[in-house]
Coordinates of C-alpha atoms in Angstrom, one line a residue:
X1 CA -157.2 20.6 -96.3
X2 CA -159.9 22.5 -97.8
X3 CA -163.5 21.6 -98.9
X4 CA -166.5 24.2 -100.4
X5 CA -168.9 23.5 -102.2
X6 CA -171.1 26.2 -104.3
X7 CA -174.8 25.4 -106.1
X8 CA -176.7 27.4 -108.0
X9 CA -180.0 28.2 -107.3
X10 CA -181.0 25.9 -111.0
X11 CA -180.2 22.2 -111.6
X12 CA -176.9 22.5 -113.7
X13 CA -173.6 20.8 -114.3
X14 CA -172.0 19.2 -111.7
X15 CA -167.8 20.2 -111.5
X16 CA -164.9 19.1 -109.2
X17 CA -162.1 21.9 -109.2
X18 CA -159.1 20.3 -108.2
X19 CA -156.4 22.5 -106.4
X20 CA -153.3 20.5 -105.9
X21 CA -150.9 23.6 -104.4
X22 CA -153.4 26.9 -103.5
X23 CA -152.0 29.7 -103.7
X24 CA -153.5 33.1 -103.5
X25 CA -152.9 33.5 -107.4
X26 CA -154.4 30.0 -107.9
X27 CA -158.1 31.1 -105.0
X28 CA -158.1 34.0 -106.7
X29 CA -159.0 32.6 -109.7
X30 CA -161.3 29.1 -109.0
X31 CA -162.9 31.7 -106.7
X32 CA -163.7 34.6 -109.4
X33 CA -164.4 31.2 -112.1
X34 CA -167.2 29.8 -109.3
X35 CA -168.4 33.6 -109.7
X36 CA -168.6 34.1 -113.1
X37 CA -170.0 30.7 -114.2
X38 CA -173.6 30.7 -111.1
X39 CA -174.9 27.5 -112.5
X40 CA -173.0 25.2 -111.9
X41 CA -173.0 23.4 -109.3
X42 CA -169.0 23.7 -108.1
X43 CA -167.3 21.4 -105.3
X44 CA -163.8 22.2 -104.6
X45 CA -160.1 20.3 -103.0
X46 CA -157.4 22.2 -102.7
X47 CA -154.4 21.5 -100.7
X48 CA -153.0 24.2 -98.8
X49 CA -149.8 26.0 -100.7
X50 CA -146.9 24.7 -98.7
X51 CA -144.0 21.5 -99.1
X52 CA -144.6 21.6 -102.7
X53 CA -141.9 18.6 -103.8
X54 CA -144.2 16.9 -101.5
X55 CA -147.8 18.1 -102.7
X56 CA -146.7 17.6 -106.6
X57 CA -146.1 13.8 -106.2
X58 CA -148.1 13.3 -103.1
X59 CA -151.9 14.8 -103.8
X60 CA -153.5 11.7 -105.3
X61 CA -151.6 9.7 -102.0
X62 CA -153.5 13.0 -99.8
X63 CA -156.5 12.3 -101.7
X64 CA -157.1 8.9 -101.7
X65 CA -160.0 8.2 -99.4
X66 CA -162.0 11.3 -100.6
X67 CA -165.1 11.0 -101.1
X68 CA -166.0 13.2 -103.4
X69 CA -163.4 11.6 -105.7
X70 CA -166.0 8.2 -105.7
X71 CA -169.1 10.4 -106.8
X72 CA -170.5 11.3 -110.1
X73 CA -169.0 15.0 -111.7
X74 CA -169.9 16.3 -115.5
X75 CA -166.1 18.1 -115.7
X76 CA -163.0 18.0 -113.8
X77 CA -161.1 20.8 -113.4
X78 CA -157.4 20.3 -112.5
X79 CA -154.5 23.2 -111.6
X80 CA -151.5 22.1 -113.2
X81 CA -150.1 21.2 -109.8
X82 CA -152.7 17.7 -109.3
X83 CA -151.3 14.5 -110.9
X84 CA -154.1 13.6 -112.6
X85 CA -153.2 10.8 -114.6
X86 CA -152.3 9.1 -111.5
X87 CA -156.0 10.7 -109.7
X88 CA -158.0 9.2 -112.8
X89 CA -156.1 5.8 -112.8
X90 CA -156.7 5.5 -108.5
X91 CA -159.9 6.0 -109.9
X92 CA -161.7 4.8 -112.3
X93 CA -164.9 7.0 -112.1
X94 CA -162.5 9.9 -112.9
X95 CA -161.4 8.0 -116.0
X96 CA -164.7 8.2 -117.6
X97 CA -165.1 12.1 -117.1
X98 CA -163.7 14.6 -119.1
X99 CA -160.8 16.7 -117.0
X100 CA -159.7 20.4 -117.9
X101 CA -156.3 20.7 -116.7
X102 CA -155.6 24.6 -116.1
X103 CA -152.1 25.4 -116.6
X104 CA -151.4 28.4 -113.2
X105 CA -147.3 27.7 -114.8
X106 CA -145.5 24.4 -116.3
X107 CA -142.0 22.5 -114.6
X108 CA -140.2 23.3 -118.0
X109 CA -139.9 27.2 -117.7
X110 CA -140.0 27.1 -113.4
X111 CA -136.5 28.1 -112.1
X112 CA -135.0 26.2 -109.7
X113 CA -133.8 28.0 -107.2
X114 CA -129.9 27.5 -105.2
X115 CA -131.5 25.9 -102.4
X116 CA -133.4 22.9 -104.5
X117 CA -132.4 19.8 -106.5
X118 CA -133.0 19.1 -109.8
X119 CA -135.8 16.6 -110.3
X120 CA -137.6 15.5 -113.5
X121 CA -140.2 14.7 -111.4
X122 CA -142.3 17.9 -111.5
X123 CA -142.1 17.7 -115.0
X124 CA -142.8 14.2 -115.3
X125 CA -146.2 14.6 -113.4
X126 CA -146.9 18.1 -115.5
X127 CA -146.5 15.7 -118.9
X128 CA -149.1 12.6 -117.9
X129 CA -151.3 15.1 -116.2
X130 CA -151.4 16.6 -119.8
X131 CA -151.1 13.7 -122.0
X132 CA -154.0 12.2 -120.1
X133 CA -156.9 15.5 -119.8
X134 CA -159.1 16.3 -122.6
X135 CA -158.3 19.7 -122.6
X136 CA -155.3 21.8 -121.7
X137 CA -155.8 25.6 -121.0
X138 CA -152.7 27.6 -120.6
X139 CA -153.1 31.4 -119.5
X140 CA -150.6 33.0 -121.6
X141 CA -149.1 31.6 -124.9
X142 CA -145.4 31.7 -122.8
X143 CA -147.1 29.9 -121.0
X144 CA -147.9 27.2 -123.8
X145 CA -145.4 27.6 -125.6
X146 CA -142.6 27.4 -123.6
X147 CA -144.2 23.8 -122.2
X148 CA -144.5 22.6 -126.1
X149 CA -141.1 23.3 -126.4
X150 CA -139.8 22.1 -122.8
X151 CA -142.0 18.6 -123.3
X152 CA -139.8 18.4 -126.8
X153 CA -136.7 19.4 -125.4
X154 CA -137.2 16.9 -122.1
X155 CA -138.5 13.5 -124.2
X156 CA -135.9 14.0 -126.9
X157 CA -133.3 14.0 -123.9
X158 CA -134.9 10.1 -123.1
X159 CA -133.3 7.5 -123.9
X160 CA -136.2 5.3 -126.2
X161 CA -139.1 4.2 -126.5
X162 CA -140.1 7.5 -126.7
X163 CA -143.9 7.7 -129.0
X164 CA -143.8 10.3 -132.4
X165 CA -145.8 13.2 -132.1
X166 CA -147.0 13.6 -128.4
X167 CA -146.0 17.4 -129.0
X168 CA -148.7 17.5 -131.8
X169 CA -151.0 15.6 -129.8
X170 CA -150.5 18.5 -126.7
X171 CA -150.4 21.2 -128.9
X172 CA -153.7 20.3 -130.5
X173 CA -155.8 20.1 -127.2
X174 CA -154.1 22.9 -125.9
X175 CA -155.8 26.2 -125.5
X176 CA -155.4 29.9 -124.1
X177 CA -157.4 31.5 -122.3
X178 CA -155.9 33.6 -119.2
X179 CA -156.6 34.9 -115.7
X180 CA -159.3 37.0 -115.8
X181 CA -159.6 40.4 -114.5
X182 CA -162.6 41.5 -112.3
X183 CA -164.4 44.5 -114.1
X184 CA -164.5 46.0 -110.7
X185 CA -160.2 46.6 -110.7
X186 CA -160.7 48.8 -114.2
X187 CA -160.3 52.4 -113.2
X188 CA -159.8 55.6 -116.2
X189 CA -157.2 58.1 -114.9
X190 CA -154.8 60.0 -116.3
X191 CA -152.0 58.1 -116.1
X192 CA -148.4 59.5 -115.2
X193 CA -150.3 61.9 -113.4
X194 CA -146.6 61.9 -110.6
X195 CA -144.7 62.5 -112.9
X196 CA -142.6 64.8 -111.4
X197 CA -141.4 62.2 -108.4
X198 CA -143.3 59.2 -109.7
X199 CA -144.5 56.3 -107.1
X200 CA -142.9 52.9 -108.5
X201 CA -144.9 49.9 -108.1
X202 CA -143.2 46.3 -107.3
X203 CA -146.0 44.6 -106.5
X204 CA -144.8 40.6 -106.8
X205 CA -143.9 37.5 -104.9
X206 CA -140.3 38.0 -102.8
X207 CA -139.3 35.2 -104.5
X208 CA -135.8 34.9 -106.1
X209 CA -137.8 34.5 -109.6
X210 CA -139.5 37.7 -109.2
X211 CA -136.1 39.6 -109.5
X212 CA -135.7 41.3 -106.5
X213 CA -131.1 41.5 -107.3
X214 CA -132.4 43.7 -110.7
X215 CA -135.4 46.0 -108.7
X216 CA -132.3 47.0 -106.3
X217 CA -130.4 47.3 -109.3
X218 CA -132.6 49.3 -110.9
X219 CA -132.9 51.7 -108.4
X220 CA -129.2 52.1 -107.6
X221 CA -129.1 53.8 -111.4
X222 CA -132.0 55.6 -111.0
X223 CA -130.3 57.5 -107.9
X224 CA -127.4 57.5 -109.4
X225 CA -128.4 59.6 -112.4
X226 CA -130.8 61.4 -110.3
X227 CA -134.4 60.4 -110.8
X228 CA -136.2 61.6 -108.1
X229 CA -138.9 58.6 -107.6
X230 CA -140.9 57.4 -104.4
X231 CA -141.8 53.4 -104.1
X232 CA -143.6 50.7 -102.9
X233 CA -142.4 47.2 -102.2
X234 CA -146.1 44.6 -101.7
X235 CA -146.9 41.2 -102.3
X236 CA -147.3 37.8 -100.8
X237 CA -144.0 37.7 -98.4
X238 CA -143.0 33.7 -96.9
X239 CA -140.9 33.2 -94.3
X240 CA -137.3 33.1 -95.7
X241 CA -137.3 35.7 -98.7
X242 CA -133.8 36.6 -101.0
X243 CA -131.4 39.2 -99.1
X244 CA -132.1 41.9 -101.7
X245 CA -135.2 43.0 -99.9
X246 CA -133.7 44.2 -97.0
X247 CA -131.3 46.2 -99.1
X248 CA -133.5 47.5 -101.1
X249 CA -135.5 49.2 -97.5
X250 CA -131.9 50.0 -95.7
X251 CA -131.1 52.0 -98.9
X252 CA -133.8 53.5 -100.2
X253 CA -136.0 53.9 -96.6
X254 CA -136.2 57.8 -97.1
X255 CA -138.4 57.1 -100.4
X256 CA -140.4 54.2 -99.1
X257 CA -144.3 55.3 -99.4
X258 CA -145.6 51.9 -98.8
X259 CA -143.7 48.8 -97.3
X260 CA -144.6 44.9 -96.9
X261 CA -147.5 42.7 -97.6
X262 CA -150.9 44.9 -97.3
X263 CA -153.9 42.7 -95.5
X264 CA -156.5 44.3 -96.3
X265 CA -157.8 43.9 -100.1
X266 CA -159.2 47.2 -100.1
X267 CA -156.1 48.7 -99.1
X268 CA -154.4 46.9 -102.1
X269 CA -156.9 48.4 -104.8
X270 CA -156.2 51.8 -103.3
X271 CA -152.5 51.7 -103.8
X272 CA -152.6 50.7 -107.3
X273 CA -154.5 53.5 -108.6
X274 CA -152.4 55.5 -106.3
X275 CA -149.1 54.8 -108.3
X276 CA -148.1 55.8 -111.5
X277 CA -146.0 52.9 -112.7
X278 CA -146.3 49.0 -112.1
X279 CA -142.4 47.7 -112.1
X280 CA -141.4 44.3 -112.9
X281 CA -137.8 42.4 -113.0
X282 CA -139.4 39.6 -113.3
X283 CA -137.3 36.3 -114.7
X284 CA -140.5 34.1 -114.8
X285 CA -143.7 35.7 -114.5
X286 CA -145.8 32.5 -116.8
X287 CA -149.2 35.3 -117.1
X288 CA -148.6 38.5 -114.7
X289 CA -151.8 39.2 -112.4
X290 CA -150.0 41.6 -110.7
X291 CA -149.4 43.8 -113.3
X292 CA -152.4 43.0 -115.3
X293 CA -155.0 43.8 -112.1
X294 CA -151.9 47.2 -111.8
X295 CA -152.5 47.8 -115.8
X296 CA -156.3 47.9 -115.1
X297 CA -156.1 50.0 -112.2
X298 CA -154.3 52.5 -114.8
X299 CA -150.6 52.7 -113.6
X300 CA -148.3 52.4 -116.8
X301 CA -146.6 49.3 -117.0
X302 CA -142.5 49.1 -117.3
X303 CA -141.2 45.6 -117.7
X304 CA -139.0 43.5 -119.1
X305 CA -138.9 42.8 -123.7
X306 CA -139.7 38.9 -122.8
X307 CA -142.0 36.4 -120.7
X308 CA -146.1 37.0 -121.0
X309 CA -145.5 40.7 -120.9
X310 CA -144.8 40.6 -124.5
X311 CA -148.7 39.8 -125.2
X312 CA -149.8 42.6 -123.3
X313 CA -147.5 45.4 -122.2
X314 CA -146.7 48.2 -124.5
X315 CA -143.4 48.1 -126.6
X316 CA -142.7 51.4 -125.3
X317 CA -143.0 50.3 -121.5
X318 CA -140.9 46.9 -122.2
X319 CA -136.9 47.8 -121.6
X320 CA -134.5 45.8 -123.7
X321 CA -133.9 42.1 -121.7
X322 CA -130.7 41.1 -120.8
X323 CA -130.7 37.9 -119.1
X324 CA -127.1 37.1 -117.9
X325 CA -126.6 40.7 -117.8
X326 CA -128.4 42.3 -114.8
X327 CA -127.0 45.6 -114.7
X328 CA -126.7 46.2 -118.3
X329 CA -130.8 45.3 -118.3
X330 CA -131.4 47.8 -115.5
X331 CA -129.3 50.7 -117.1
X332 CA -131.7 49.3 -120.3
X333 CA -135.2 49.9 -117.7
X334 CA -133.8 53.2 -116.2
X335 CA -133.6 54.7 -120.1
X336 CA -137.2 53.3 -120.6
X337 CA -138.5 54.4 -117.6
X338 CA -136.7 58.2 -118.2
X339 CA -138.4 57.9 -121.7
X340 CA -141.9 57.0 -120.1
X341 CA -141.2 60.1 -118.0
X342 CA -140.7 62.2 -121.0
X343 CA -143.5 61.6 -123.8
X344 CA -148.0 61.3 -122.9
X345 CA -147.9 58.2 -122.5
X346 CA -151.5 56.7 -123.3
X347 CA -153.3 54.3 -121.1
X348 CA -153.4 51.0 -121.2
X349 CA -155.7 49.1 -119.5
X350 CA -156.2 45.0 -120.5
X351 CA -158.8 45.4 -121.7
X352 CA -158.8 41.8 -123.4
X353 CA -158.0 39.9 -120.1
X354 CA -161.8 41.8 -118.4
X355 CA -163.7 39.3 -116.9
X356 CA -166.9 40.0 -118.6
X357 CA -165.0 39.2 -121.9
X358 CA -163.1 36.3 -120.6
X359 CA -166.3 34.3 -119.0
X360 CA -168.5 33.6 -122.2
X361 CA -164.5 31.6 -123.1
X362 CA -164.7 29.5 -119.6
X363 CA -168.6 28.6 -120.6
X364 CA -167.9 27.4 -124.3
X365 CA -165.7 25.4 -123.2
X366 CA -167.0 23.6 -120.7
X367 CA -169.8 22.9 -122.4
X368 CA -167.9 21.7 -125.1
X369 CA -165.9 19.3 -122.7
X370 CA -169.3 18.1 -120.9
X371 CA -171.9 17.7 -124.0
X372 CA -168.8 15.4 -125.5

């Protein structure tokens, strides 16, 4: 368990940030938030990102004897994996403290892999946490909408004694403030400078919901059409990963520029500025931080016309979505890619996600919650 403290030089509000499953993107968000708002006194409790089912249900038990939960706070900020309802019940002092729940993802829209058993527990944790929070913040409109739709469908399946108006209550206390993109990542350059043999970047977690099999299909279609390309496949990799990655490496070794996780952030940032197109084949992406960072660095996006991509990827860069027909989707992605290579694509940096523009949204919300 990680316990950290960041204090400002001047007296300021005390904020306790709880990260129940401190994955890389969650960790970067909280560290960046602390840097954006240094006038607050930040204290963090974070649990390692492993044993998912235990983490999402067991974090109140893991923190049961944590001294920080007995201290007075001006604001609690909890991530979506935190069982906030149980925590506030076990620690009466927290029940009187304003609580913000930040939804990096929601369990109503998160896919179940073939190796998992379906369970309502994670969904109930999200639901109860959202109901007991004073404000629920989502990182994208799609995340919010899929949560509300999923929660509504879930409640309709319950047999009886379900209060009316729960979804309306949740909608009223919901806001959208994305994970901001660091200003330093924004880099002006000519888009598609390697048009003759474009450098494709796939920079997502090596998991099934990011669609590695769909990436394989796309690459096979490009090869069949004799479309030249170079390829870098990076991102967070785990001990067990989908077999599609090994097939990609074997079949397209002659096209690979870089393969595997980059330990150095500087090396990764350099790669973002060298690639021509950043590609997504994801079936689930609640915001798309990897896409946004690459777009800020000058990459042209190529993404399916679904999920949060509709909020920031230009229409001409979104290919038709065929979730039930991966081969048809690969053909659509290849069509879109070839069309982009034939046109002068304008730069499309996500200026609205820039950290310096979003800091005020977080500041205003924190002040509002603390003053109520």
